[in-house]
Short mmCIF file of C-alpha atoms in Angstrom, two decimals:
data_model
loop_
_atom_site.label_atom_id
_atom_site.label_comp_id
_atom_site.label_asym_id
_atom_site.label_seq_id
_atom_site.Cartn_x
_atom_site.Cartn_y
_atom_site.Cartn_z
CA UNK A 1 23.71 54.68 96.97
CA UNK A 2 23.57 54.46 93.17
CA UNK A 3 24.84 51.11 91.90
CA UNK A 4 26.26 51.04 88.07
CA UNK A 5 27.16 47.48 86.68
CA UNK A 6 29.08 47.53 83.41
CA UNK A 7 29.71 44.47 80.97
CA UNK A 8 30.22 43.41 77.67
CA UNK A 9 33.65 43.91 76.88
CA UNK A 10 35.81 41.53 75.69
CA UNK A 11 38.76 41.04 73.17
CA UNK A 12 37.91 42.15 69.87
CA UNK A 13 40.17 41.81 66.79
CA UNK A 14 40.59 45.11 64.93
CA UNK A 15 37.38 45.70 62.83
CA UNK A 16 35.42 43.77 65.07
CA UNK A 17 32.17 44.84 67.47
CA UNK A 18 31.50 45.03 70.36
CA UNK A 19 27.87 46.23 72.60
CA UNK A 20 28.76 46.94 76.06
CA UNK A 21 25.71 47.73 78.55
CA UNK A 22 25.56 49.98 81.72
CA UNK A 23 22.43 48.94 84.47
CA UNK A 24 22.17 51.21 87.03
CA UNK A 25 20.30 50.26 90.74
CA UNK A 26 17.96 53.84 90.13
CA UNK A 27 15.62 54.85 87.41
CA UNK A 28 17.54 56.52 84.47
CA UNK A 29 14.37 57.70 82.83
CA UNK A 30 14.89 61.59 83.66
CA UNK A 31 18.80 61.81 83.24
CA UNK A 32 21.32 62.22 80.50
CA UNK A 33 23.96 59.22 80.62
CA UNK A 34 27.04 58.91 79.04
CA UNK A 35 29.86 56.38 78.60
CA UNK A 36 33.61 57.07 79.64
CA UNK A 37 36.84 54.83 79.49
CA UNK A 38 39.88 54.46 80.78
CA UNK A 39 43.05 53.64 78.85
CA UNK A 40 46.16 52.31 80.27
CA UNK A 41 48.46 55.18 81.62
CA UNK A 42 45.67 58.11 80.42
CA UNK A 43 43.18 59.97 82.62
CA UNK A 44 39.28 58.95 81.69
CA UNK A 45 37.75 60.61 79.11
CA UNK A 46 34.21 61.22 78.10
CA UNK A 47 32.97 58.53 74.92
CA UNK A 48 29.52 59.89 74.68
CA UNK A 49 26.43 61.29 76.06
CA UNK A 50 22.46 60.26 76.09
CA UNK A 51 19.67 62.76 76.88
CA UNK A 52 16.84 62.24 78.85
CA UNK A 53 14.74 62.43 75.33
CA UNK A 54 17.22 60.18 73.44
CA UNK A 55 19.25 62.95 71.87
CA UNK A 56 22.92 61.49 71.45
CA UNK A 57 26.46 63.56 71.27
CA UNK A 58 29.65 61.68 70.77
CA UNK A 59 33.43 62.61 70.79
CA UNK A 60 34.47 63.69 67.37
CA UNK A 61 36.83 60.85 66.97
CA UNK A 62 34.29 58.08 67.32
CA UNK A 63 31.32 59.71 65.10
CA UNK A 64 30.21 57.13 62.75
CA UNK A 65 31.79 54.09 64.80
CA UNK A 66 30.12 54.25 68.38
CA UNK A 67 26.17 54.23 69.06
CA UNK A 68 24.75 54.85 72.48
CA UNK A 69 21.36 54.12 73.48
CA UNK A 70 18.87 53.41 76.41
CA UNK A 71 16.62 51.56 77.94
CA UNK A 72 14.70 52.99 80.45
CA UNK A 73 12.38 50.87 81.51
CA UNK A 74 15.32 48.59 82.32
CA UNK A 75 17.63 51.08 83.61
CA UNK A 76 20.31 50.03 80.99
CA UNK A 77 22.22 52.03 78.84
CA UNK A 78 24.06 50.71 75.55
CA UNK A 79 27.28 51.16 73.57
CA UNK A 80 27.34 49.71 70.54
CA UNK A 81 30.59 49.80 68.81
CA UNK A 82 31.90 48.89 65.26
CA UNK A 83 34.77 48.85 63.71
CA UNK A 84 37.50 48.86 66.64
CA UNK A 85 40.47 49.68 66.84
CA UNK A 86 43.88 49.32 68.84
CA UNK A 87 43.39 52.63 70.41
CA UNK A 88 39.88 51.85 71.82
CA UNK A 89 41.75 49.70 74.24
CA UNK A 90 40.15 51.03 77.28
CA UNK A 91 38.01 50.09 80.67
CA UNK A 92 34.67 51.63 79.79
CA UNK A 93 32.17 53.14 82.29
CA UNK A 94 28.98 54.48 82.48
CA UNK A 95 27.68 57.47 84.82
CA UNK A 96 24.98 60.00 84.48
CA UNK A 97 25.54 63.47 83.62
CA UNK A 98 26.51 65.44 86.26
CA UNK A 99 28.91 62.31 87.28
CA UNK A 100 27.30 60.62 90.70
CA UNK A 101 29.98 59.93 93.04
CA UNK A 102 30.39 56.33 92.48
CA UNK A 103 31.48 54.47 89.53
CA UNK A 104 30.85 50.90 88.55
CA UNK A 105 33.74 48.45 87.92
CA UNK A 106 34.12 49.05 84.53
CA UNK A 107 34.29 46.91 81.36
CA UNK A 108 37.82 46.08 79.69
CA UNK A 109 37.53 46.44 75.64
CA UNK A 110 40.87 44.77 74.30
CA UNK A 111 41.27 45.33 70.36
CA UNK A 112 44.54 43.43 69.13
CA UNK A 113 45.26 41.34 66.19
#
């Protein structure tokens, strides 16, 4: 069974950055991988999406902001993200694309002043 290990979150003021990292237990190398999160009270949403050949689509509200990457010879995927805000508050996850069946623990990002 597919293992997924988030991290990197933290509490970030507004403005601040954080890079949050997703390794999975399986080789990544052939699938597309995205980040989700979670905020409190809302149903999880999709952040952003990595191809297979590094070809990266984001939701419209975090263009310019959010920058996923990968790493497949270490089965990790990346989130870099800039300029926070409030409403980023989320858990963040990471899962490939179609979703396995499992989901990792998640990450809490906390933006407040």
């Amino acid at each position: 069974q597919v293992r997924l290990v988030e991290s990197g979150g933290g509490l970030e003021h507004p403005g601040g950055s954080l890079r949050l990292s997703c390794t999975v237990s399986t080789s990544i190398s052939g699938e597309q991988m995205g980040w989700y999160r979670q905020a409190p009270g809302k149903q999880r949403e999709w952040v952003a999406h990595i191809t297979s050949d590094g070809r990266a689509n984001y939701a419209d509200s975090l263009k310019g902001r959010f920058t996923i990457s990968r790493d497949n010879a270490k089965n990790t995927v990346f989130l870099q993200m800039n300029n926070l805000k409030p409403e980023d508050t989320a858990v963040y996850y990471c899962n490939r694309i179609p979703i396995w069946s499992v989901w990792g623990q998640g990450t809490q990002v906390t933006v407040s002043s």
